[in-house]
Short mmCIF file of N, CA, C and O in Angstrom, two decimals:
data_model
loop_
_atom_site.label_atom_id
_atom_site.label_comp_id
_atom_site.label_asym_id
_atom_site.label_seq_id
_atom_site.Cartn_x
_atom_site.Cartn_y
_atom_site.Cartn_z
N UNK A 100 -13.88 7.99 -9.49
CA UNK A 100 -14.85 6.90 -9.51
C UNK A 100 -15.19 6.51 -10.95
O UNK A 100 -15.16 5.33 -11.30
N UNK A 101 -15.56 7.61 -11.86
CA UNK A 101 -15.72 7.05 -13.21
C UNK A 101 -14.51 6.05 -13.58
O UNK A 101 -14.68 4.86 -13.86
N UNK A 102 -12.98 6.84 -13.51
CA UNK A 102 -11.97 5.72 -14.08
C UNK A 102 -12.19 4.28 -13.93
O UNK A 102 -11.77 3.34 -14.60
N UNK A 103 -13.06 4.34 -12.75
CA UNK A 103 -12.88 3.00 -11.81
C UNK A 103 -13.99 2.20 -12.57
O UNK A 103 -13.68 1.03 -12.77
N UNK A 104 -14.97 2.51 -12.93
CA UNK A 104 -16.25 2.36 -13.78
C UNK A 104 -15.80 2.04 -14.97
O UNK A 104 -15.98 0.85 -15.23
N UNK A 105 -15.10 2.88 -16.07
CA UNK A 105 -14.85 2.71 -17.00
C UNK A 105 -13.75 1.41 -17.23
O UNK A 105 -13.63 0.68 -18.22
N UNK A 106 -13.23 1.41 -16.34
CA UNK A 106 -11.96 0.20 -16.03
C UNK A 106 -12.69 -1.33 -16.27
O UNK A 106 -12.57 -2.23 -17.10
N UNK A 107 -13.51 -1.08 -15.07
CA UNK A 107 -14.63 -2.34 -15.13
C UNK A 107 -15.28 -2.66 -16.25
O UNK A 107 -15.67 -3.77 -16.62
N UNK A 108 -15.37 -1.61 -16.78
CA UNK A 108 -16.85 -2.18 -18.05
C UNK A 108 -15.51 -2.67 -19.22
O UNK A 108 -15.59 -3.62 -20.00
N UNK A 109 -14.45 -1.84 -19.07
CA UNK A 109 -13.30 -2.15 -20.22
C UNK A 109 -13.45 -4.13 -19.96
O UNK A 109 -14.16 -4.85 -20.65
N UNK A 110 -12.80 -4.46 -19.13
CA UNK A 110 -12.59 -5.22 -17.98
C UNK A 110 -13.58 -6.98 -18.62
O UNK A 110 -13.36 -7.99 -19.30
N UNK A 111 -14.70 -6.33 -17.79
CA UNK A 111 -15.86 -7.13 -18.28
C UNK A 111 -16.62 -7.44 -19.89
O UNK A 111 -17.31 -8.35 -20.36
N UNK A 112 -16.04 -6.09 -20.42
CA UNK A 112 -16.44 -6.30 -21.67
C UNK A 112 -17.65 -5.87 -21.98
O UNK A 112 -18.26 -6.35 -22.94
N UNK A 113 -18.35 -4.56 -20.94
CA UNK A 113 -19.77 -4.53 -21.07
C UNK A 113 -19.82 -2.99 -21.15
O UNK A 113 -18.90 -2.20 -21.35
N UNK A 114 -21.00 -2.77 -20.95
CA UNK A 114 -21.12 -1.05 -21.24
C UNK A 114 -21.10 -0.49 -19.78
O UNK A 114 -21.59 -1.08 -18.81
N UNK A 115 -20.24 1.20 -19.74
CA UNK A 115 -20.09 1.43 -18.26
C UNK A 115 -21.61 1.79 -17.59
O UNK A 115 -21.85 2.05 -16.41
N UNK A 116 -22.48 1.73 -18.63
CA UNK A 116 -24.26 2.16 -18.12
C UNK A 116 -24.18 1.08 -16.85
O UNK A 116 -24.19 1.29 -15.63
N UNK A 117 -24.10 -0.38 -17.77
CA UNK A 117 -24.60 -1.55 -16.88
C UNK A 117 -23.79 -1.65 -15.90
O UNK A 117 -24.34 -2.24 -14.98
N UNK A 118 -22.47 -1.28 -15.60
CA UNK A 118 -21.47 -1.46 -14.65
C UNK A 118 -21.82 -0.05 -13.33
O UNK A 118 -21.73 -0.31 -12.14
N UNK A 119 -22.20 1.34 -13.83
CA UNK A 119 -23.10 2.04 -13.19
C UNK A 119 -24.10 1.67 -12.40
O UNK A 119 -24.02 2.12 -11.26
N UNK A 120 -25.01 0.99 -12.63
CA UNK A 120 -26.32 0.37 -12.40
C UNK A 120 -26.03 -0.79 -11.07
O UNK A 120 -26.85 -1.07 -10.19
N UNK A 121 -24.87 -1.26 -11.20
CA UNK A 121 -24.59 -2.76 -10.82
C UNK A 121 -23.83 -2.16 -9.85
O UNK A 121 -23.66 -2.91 -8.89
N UNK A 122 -23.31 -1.07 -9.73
CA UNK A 122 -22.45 -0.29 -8.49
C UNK A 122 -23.19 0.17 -7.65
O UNK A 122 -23.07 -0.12 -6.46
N UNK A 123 -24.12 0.99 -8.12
CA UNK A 123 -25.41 1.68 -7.38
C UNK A 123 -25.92 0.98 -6.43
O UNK A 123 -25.93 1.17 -5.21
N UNK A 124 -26.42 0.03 -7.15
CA UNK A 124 -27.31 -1.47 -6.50
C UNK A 124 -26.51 -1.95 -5.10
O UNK A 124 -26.91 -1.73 -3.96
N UNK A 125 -25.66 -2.44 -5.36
CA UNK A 125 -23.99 -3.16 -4.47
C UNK A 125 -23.97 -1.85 -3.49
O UNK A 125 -24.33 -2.04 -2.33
N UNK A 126 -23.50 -0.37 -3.94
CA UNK A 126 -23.40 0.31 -2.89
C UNK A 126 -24.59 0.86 -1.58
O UNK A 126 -24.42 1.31 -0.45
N UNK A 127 -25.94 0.53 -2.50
CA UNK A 127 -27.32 0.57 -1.94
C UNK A 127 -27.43 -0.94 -0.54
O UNK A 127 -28.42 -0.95 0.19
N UNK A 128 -26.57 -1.82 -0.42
CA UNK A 128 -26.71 -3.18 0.34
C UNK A 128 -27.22 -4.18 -0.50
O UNK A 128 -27.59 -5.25 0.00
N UNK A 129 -27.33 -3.94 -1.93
CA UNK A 129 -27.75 -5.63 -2.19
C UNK A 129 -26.98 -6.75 -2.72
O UNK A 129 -25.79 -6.64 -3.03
N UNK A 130 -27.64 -7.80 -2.82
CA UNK A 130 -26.47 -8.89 -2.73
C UNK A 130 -26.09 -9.17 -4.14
O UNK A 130 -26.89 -8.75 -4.97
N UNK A 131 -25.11 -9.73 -4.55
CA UNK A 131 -25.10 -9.77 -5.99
C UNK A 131 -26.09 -11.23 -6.27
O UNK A 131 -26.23 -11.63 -7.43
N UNK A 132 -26.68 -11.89 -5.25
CA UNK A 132 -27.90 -12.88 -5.42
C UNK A 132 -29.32 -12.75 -6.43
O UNK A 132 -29.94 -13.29 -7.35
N UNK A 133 -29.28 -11.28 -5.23
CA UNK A 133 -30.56 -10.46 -5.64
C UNK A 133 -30.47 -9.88 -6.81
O UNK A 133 -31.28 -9.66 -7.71
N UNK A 134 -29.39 -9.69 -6.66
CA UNK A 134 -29.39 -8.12 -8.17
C UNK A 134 -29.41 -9.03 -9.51
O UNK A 134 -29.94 -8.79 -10.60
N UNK A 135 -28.63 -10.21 -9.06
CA UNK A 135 -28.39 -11.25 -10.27
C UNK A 135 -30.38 -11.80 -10.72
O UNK A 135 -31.05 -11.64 -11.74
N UNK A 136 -30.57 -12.21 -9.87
CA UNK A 136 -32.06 -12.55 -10.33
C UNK A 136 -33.29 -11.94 -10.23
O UNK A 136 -34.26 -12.48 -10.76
N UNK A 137 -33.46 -10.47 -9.36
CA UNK A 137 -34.60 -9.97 -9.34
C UNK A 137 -34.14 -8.37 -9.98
O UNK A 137 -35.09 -7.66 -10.33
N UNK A 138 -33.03 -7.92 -10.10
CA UNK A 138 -32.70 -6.50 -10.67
C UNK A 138 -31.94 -6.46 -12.18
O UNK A 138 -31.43 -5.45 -12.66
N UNK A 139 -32.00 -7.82 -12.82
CA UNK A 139 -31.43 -8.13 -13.95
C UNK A 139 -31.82 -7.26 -15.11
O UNK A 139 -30.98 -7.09 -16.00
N UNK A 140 -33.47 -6.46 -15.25
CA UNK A 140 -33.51 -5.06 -15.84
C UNK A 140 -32.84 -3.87 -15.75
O UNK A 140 -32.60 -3.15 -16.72
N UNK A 141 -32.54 -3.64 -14.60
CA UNK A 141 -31.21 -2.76 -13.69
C UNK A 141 -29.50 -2.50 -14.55
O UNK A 141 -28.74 -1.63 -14.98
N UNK A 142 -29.67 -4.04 -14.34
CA UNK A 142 -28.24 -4.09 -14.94
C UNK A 142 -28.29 -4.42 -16.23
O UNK A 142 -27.29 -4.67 -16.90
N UNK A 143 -29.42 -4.45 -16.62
CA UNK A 143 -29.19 -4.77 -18.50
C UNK A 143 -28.69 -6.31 -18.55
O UNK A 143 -27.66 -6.52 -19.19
N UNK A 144 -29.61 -7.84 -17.66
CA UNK A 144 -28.65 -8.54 -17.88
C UNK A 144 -27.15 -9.23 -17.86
O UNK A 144 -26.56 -10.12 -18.48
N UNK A 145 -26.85 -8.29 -16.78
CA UNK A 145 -25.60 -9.45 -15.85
C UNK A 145 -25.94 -10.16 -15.15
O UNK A 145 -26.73 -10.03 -14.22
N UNK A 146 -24.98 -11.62 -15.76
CA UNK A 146 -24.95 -12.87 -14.91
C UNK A 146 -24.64 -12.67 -13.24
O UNK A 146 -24.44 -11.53 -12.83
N UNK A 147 -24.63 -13.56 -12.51
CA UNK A 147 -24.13 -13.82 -11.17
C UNK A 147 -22.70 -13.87 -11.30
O UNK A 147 -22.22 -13.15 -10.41
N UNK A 148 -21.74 -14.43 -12.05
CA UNK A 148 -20.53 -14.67 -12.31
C UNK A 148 -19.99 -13.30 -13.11
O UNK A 148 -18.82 -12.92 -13.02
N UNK A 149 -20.88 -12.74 -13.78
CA UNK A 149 -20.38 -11.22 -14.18
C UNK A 149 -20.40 -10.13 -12.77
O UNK A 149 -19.52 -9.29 -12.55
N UNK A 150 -21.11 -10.28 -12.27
CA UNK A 150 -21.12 -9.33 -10.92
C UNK A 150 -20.60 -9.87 -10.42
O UNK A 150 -19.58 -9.18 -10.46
N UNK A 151 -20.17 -11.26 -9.46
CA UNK A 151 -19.17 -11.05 -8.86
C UNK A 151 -17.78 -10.79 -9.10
O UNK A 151 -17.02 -10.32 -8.24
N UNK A 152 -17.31 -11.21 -10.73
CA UNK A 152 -16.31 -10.51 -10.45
C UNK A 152 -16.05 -8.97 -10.69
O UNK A 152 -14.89 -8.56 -10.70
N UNK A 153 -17.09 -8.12 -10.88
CA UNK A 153 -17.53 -6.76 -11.07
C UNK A 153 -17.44 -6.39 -9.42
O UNK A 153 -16.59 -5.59 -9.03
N UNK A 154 -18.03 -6.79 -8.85
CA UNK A 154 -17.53 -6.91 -7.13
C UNK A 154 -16.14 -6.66 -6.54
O UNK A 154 -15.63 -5.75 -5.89
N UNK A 155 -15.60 -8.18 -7.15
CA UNK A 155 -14.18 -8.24 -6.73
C UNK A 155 -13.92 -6.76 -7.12
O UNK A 155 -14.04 -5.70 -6.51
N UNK A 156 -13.56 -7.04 -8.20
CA UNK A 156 -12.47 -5.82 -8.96
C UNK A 156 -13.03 -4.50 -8.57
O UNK A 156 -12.08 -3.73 -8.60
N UNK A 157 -14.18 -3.82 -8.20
CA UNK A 157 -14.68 -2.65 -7.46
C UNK A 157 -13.89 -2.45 -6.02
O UNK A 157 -13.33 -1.41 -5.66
N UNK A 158 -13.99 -3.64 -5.33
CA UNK A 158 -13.40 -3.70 -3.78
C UNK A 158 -11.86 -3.39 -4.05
O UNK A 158 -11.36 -2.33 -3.68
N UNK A 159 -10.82 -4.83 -5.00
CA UNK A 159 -9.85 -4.38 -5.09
C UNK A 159 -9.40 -2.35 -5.69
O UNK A 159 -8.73 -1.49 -5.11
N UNK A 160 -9.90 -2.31 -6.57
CA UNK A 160 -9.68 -0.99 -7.10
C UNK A 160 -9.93 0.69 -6.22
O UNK A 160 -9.39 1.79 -6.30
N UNK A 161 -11.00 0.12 -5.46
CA UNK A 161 -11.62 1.24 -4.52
C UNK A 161 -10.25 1.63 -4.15
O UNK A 161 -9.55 2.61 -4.44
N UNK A 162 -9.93 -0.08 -2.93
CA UNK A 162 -8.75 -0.24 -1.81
C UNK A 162 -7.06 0.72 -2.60
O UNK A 162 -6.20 1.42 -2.06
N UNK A 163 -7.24 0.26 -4.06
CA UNK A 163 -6.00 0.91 -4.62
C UNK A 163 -5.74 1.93 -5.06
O UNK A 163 -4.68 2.22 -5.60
N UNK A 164 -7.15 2.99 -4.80
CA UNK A 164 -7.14 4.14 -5.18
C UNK A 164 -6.83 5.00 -4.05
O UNK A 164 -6.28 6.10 -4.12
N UNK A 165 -7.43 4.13 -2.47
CA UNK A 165 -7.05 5.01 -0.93
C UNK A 165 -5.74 4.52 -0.80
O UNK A 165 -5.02 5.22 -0.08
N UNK A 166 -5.27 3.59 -1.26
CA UNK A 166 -3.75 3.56 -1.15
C UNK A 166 -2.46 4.01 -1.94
O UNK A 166 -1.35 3.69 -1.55
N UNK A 167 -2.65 4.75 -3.03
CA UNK A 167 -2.56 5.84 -3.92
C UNK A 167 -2.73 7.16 -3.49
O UNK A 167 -1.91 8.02 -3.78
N UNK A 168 -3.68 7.38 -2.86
CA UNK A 168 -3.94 8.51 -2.15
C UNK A 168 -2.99 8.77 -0.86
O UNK A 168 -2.08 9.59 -0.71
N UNK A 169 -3.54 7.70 0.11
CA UNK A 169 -2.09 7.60 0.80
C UNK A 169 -0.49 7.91 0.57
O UNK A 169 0.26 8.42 1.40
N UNK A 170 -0.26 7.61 -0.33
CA UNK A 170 1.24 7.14 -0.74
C UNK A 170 1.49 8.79 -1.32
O UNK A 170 2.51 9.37 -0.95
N UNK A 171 0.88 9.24 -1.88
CA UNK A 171 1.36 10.59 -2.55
C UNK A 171 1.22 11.50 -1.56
O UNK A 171 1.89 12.53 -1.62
N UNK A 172 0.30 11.28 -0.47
CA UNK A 172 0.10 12.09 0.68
C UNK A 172 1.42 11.92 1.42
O UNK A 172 1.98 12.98 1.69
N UNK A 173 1.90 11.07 1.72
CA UNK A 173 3.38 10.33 2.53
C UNK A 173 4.42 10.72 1.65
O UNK A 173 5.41 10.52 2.36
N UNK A 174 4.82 11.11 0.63
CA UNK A 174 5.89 11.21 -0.10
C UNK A 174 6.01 12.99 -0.24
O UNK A 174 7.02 13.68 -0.38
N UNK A 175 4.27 13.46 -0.15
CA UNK A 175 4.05 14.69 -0.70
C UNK A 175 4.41 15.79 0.70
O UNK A 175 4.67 17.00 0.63
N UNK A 176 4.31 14.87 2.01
CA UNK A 176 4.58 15.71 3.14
C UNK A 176 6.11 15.73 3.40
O UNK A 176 6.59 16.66 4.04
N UNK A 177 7.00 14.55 2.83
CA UNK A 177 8.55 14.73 3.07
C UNK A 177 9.09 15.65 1.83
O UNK A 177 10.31 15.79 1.80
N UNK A 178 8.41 16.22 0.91
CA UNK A 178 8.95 16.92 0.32
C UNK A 178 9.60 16.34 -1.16
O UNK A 178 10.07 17.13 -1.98
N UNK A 179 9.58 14.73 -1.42
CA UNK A 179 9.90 14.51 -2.16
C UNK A 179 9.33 14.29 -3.50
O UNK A 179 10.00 13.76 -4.38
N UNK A 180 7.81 14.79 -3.71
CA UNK A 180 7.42 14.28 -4.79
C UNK A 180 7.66 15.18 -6.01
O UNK A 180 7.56 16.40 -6.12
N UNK A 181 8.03 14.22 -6.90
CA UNK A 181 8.37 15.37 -8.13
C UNK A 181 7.35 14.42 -9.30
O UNK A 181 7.05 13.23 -9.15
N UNK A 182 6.99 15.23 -10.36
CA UNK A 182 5.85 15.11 -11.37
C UNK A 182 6.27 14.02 -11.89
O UNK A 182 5.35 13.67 -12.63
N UNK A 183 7.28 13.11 -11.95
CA UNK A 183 7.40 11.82 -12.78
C UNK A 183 7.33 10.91 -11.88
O UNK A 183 6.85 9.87 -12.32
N UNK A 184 7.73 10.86 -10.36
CA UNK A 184 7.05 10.06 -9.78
C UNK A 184 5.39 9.72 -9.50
O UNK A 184 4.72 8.70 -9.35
N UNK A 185 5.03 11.93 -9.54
CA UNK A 185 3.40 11.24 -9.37
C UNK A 185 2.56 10.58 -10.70
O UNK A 185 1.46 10.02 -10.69
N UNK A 186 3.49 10.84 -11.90
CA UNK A 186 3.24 9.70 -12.82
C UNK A 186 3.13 8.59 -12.84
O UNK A 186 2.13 7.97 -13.19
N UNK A 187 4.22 8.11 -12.43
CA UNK A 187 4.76 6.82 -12.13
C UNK A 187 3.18 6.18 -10.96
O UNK A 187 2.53 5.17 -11.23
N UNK A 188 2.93 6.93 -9.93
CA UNK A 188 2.13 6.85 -9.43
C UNK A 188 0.65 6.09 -9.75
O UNK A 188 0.12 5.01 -9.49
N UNK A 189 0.35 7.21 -10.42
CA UNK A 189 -1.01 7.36 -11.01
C UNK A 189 -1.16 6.33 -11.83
O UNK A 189 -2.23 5.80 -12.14
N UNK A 190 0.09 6.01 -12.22
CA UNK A 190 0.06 4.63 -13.77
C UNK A 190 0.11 3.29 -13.44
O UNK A 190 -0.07 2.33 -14.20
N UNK A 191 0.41 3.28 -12.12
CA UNK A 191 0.75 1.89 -11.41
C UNK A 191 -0.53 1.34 -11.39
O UNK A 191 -1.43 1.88 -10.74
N UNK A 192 -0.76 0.11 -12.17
CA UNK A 192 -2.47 -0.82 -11.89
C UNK A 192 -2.37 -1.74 -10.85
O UNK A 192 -3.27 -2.47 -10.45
N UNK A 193 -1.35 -1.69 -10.47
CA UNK A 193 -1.87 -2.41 -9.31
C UNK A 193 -1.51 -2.64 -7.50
O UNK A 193 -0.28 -2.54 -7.40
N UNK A 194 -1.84 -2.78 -6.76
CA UNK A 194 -1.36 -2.72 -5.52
C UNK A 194 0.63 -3.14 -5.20
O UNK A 194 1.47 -2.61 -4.47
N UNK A 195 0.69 -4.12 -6.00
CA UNK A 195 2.28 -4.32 -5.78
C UNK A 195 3.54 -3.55 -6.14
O UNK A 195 4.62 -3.31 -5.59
N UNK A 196 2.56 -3.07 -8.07
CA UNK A 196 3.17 -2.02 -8.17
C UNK A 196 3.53 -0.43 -7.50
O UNK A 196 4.61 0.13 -7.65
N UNK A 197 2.60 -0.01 -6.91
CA UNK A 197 2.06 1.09 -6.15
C UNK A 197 3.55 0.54 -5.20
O UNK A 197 4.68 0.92 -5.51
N UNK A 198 3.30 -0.30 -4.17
CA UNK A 198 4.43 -0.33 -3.27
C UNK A 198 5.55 -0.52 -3.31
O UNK A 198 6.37 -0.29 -2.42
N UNK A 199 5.84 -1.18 -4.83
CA UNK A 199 7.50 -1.37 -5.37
C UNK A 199 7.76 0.25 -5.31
O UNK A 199 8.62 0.68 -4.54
N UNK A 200 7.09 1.01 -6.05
CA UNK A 200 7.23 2.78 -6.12
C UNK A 200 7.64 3.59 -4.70
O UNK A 200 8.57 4.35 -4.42
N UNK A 201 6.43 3.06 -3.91
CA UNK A 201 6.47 3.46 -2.35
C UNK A 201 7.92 2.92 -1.38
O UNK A 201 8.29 3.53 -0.38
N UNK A 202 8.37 2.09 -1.74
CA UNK A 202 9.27 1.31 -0.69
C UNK A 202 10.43 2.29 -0.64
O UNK A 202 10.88 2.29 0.50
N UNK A 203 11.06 3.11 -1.42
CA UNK A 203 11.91 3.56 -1.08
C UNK A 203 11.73 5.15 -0.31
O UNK A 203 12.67 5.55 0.36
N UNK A 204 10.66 5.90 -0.43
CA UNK A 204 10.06 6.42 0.54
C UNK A 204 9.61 6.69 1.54
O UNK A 204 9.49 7.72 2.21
N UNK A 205 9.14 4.97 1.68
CA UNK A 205 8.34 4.98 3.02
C UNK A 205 8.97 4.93 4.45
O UNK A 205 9.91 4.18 4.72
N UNK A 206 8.37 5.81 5.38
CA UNK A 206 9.19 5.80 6.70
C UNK A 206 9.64 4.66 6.86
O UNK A 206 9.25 3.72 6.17
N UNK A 207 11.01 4.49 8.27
CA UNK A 207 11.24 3.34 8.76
C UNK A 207 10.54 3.58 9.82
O UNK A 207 9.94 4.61 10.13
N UNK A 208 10.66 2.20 10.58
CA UNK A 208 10.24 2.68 11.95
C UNK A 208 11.35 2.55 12.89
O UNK A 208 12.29 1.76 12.83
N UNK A 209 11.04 3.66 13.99
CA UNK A 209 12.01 3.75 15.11
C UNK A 209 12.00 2.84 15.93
O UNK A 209 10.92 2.53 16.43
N UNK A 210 13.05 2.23 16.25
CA UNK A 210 13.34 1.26 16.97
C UNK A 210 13.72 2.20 18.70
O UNK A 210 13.73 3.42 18.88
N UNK A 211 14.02 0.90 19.89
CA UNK A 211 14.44 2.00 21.09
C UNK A 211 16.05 2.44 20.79
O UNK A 211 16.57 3.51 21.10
N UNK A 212 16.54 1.54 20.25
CA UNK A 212 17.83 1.58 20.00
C UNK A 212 18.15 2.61 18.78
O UNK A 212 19.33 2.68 18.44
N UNK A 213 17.28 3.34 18.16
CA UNK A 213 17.73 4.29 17.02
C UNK A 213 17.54 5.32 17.81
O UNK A 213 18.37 6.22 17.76
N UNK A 214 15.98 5.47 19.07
CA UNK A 214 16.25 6.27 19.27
C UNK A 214 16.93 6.60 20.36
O UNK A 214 16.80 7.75 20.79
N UNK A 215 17.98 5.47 21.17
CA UNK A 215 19.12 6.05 21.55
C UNK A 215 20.34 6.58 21.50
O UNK A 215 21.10 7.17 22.26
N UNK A 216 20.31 5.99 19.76
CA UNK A 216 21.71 6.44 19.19
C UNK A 216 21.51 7.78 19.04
O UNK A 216 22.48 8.42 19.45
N UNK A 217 20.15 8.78 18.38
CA UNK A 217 20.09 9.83 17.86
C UNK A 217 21.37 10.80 18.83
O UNK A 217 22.28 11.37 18.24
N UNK A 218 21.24 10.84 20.42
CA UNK A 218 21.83 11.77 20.60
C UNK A 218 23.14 11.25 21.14
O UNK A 218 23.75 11.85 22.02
N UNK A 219 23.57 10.06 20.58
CA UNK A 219 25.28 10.36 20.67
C UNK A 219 25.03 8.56 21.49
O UNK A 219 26.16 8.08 21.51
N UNK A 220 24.56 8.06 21.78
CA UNK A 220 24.44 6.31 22.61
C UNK A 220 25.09 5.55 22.00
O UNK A 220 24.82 5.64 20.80
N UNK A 221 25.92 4.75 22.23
CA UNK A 221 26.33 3.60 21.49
C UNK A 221 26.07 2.24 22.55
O UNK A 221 25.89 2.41 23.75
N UNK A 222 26.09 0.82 21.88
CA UNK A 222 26.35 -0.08 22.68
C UNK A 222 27.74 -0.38 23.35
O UNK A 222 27.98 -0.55 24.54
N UNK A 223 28.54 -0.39 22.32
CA UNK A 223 29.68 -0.58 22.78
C UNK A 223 30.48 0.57 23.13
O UNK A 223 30.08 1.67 22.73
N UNK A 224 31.89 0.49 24.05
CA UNK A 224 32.25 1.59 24.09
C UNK A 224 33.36 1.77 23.02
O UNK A 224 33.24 0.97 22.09
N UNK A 225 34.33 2.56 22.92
CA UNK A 225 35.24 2.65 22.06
C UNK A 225 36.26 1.83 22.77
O UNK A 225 36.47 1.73 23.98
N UNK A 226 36.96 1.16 21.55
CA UNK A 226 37.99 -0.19 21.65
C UNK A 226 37.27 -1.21 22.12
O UNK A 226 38.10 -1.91 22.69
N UNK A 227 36.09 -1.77 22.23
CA UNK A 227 35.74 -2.58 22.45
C UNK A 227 34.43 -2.97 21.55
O UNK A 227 33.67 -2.05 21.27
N UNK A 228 34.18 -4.13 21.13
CA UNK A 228 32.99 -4.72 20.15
C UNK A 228 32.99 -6.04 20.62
O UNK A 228 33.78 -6.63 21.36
N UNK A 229 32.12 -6.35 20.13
CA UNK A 229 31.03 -7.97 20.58
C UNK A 229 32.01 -8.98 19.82
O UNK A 229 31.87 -10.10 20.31
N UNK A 230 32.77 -8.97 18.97
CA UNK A 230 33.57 -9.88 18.59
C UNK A 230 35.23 -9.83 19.33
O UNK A 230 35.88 -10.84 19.59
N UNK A 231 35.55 -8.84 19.51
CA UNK A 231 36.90 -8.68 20.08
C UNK A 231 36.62 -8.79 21.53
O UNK A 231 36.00 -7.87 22.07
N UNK A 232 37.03 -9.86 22.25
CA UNK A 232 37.36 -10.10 23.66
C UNK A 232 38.61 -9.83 24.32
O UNK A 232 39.63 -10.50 24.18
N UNK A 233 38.49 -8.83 25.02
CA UNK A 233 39.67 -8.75 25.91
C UNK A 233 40.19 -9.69 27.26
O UNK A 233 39.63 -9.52 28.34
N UNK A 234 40.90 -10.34 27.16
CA UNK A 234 41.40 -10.96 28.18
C UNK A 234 41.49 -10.24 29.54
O UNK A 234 40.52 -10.57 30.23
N UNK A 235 42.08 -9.60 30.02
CA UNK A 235 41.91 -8.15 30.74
C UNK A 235 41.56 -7.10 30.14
O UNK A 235 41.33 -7.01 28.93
N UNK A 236 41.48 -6.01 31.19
CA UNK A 236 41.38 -4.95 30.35
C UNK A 236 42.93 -4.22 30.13
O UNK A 236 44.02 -4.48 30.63
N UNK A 237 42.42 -3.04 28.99
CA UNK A 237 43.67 -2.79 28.26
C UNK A 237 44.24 -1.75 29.37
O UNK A 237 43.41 -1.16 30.07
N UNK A 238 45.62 -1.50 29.57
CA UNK A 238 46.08 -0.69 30.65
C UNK A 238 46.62 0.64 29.72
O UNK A 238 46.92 0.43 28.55
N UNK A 239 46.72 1.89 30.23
CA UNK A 239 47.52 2.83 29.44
C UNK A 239 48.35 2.61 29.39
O UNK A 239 48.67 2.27 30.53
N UNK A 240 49.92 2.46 28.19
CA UNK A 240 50.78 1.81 27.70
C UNK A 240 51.81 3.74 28.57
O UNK A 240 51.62 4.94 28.34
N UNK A 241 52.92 2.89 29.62
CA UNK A 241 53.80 4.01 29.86
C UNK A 241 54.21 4.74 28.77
O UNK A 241 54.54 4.25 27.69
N UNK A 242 54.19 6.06 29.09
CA UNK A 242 55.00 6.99 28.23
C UNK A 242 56.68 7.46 28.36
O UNK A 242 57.17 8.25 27.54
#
């Protein structure tokens, strides 16, 4: 949560006190209306247009930290995570990046047809496919 704090105040350009203050408030139910004109001692003086986008970027960042969490949890249960991916991880700022990282990891999903192939199913049978039409069928050739 601090990173996330310190990000913001980087961000906004303000001190992480006032970005503290302005989180508190927001996570307490108030509106950035209120906080903008009756808690403006609170925050040391943020505008309405400074909190909301102190807002935005709290909501986005929260969302990209449980989806970070996620993703290393999903990679960390198949066994594949190794320390430069969870770098790679951790360094990603932003949601698209995070999933360019994730995509080659992430489960597929099972279709009915995968899971009829698993134990041996095919559509077609052998010598025959959806492009090759047989006129009749093929007879065993005398020996």
């Amino acid at each position: 949560m601090d990173k996330i704090l310190l990000q913001i105040a980087a961000e906004l350009k303000v001190r992480p006190a006032q970005v503290k203050a302005a989180v508190d408030l927001l996570d307490g139910g108030a509106t950035v209306p209120f906080i903008a004109r009756y808690r403006k001692e609170a925050t040391d003086g943020l505008d309405d247009i400074q909190l909301r986008e102190l807002e935005a970027r709290l909501a986005y960042l929260r969302e990209l930290e449980d989806r970070r969490e996620t993703v290393l949890r999903s990679i960390e249960e198949q066994g594949k995570l190794t320390p430069d991916l969870r770098a790679a991880i951790d360094a990603a700022a932003t949601k698209q990046d995070l999933e360019d990282l994730y995509l080659p990891y992430k489960p597929k999903r099972r279709t009915k047809g995968m899971i009829a192939r698993e134990p041996g199913w095919s559509r077609w049978p052998t010598g025959c496919s959806p492009t090759r039409r047989w006129t009749r069928w093929p007879r065993p050739r005398p020996s």
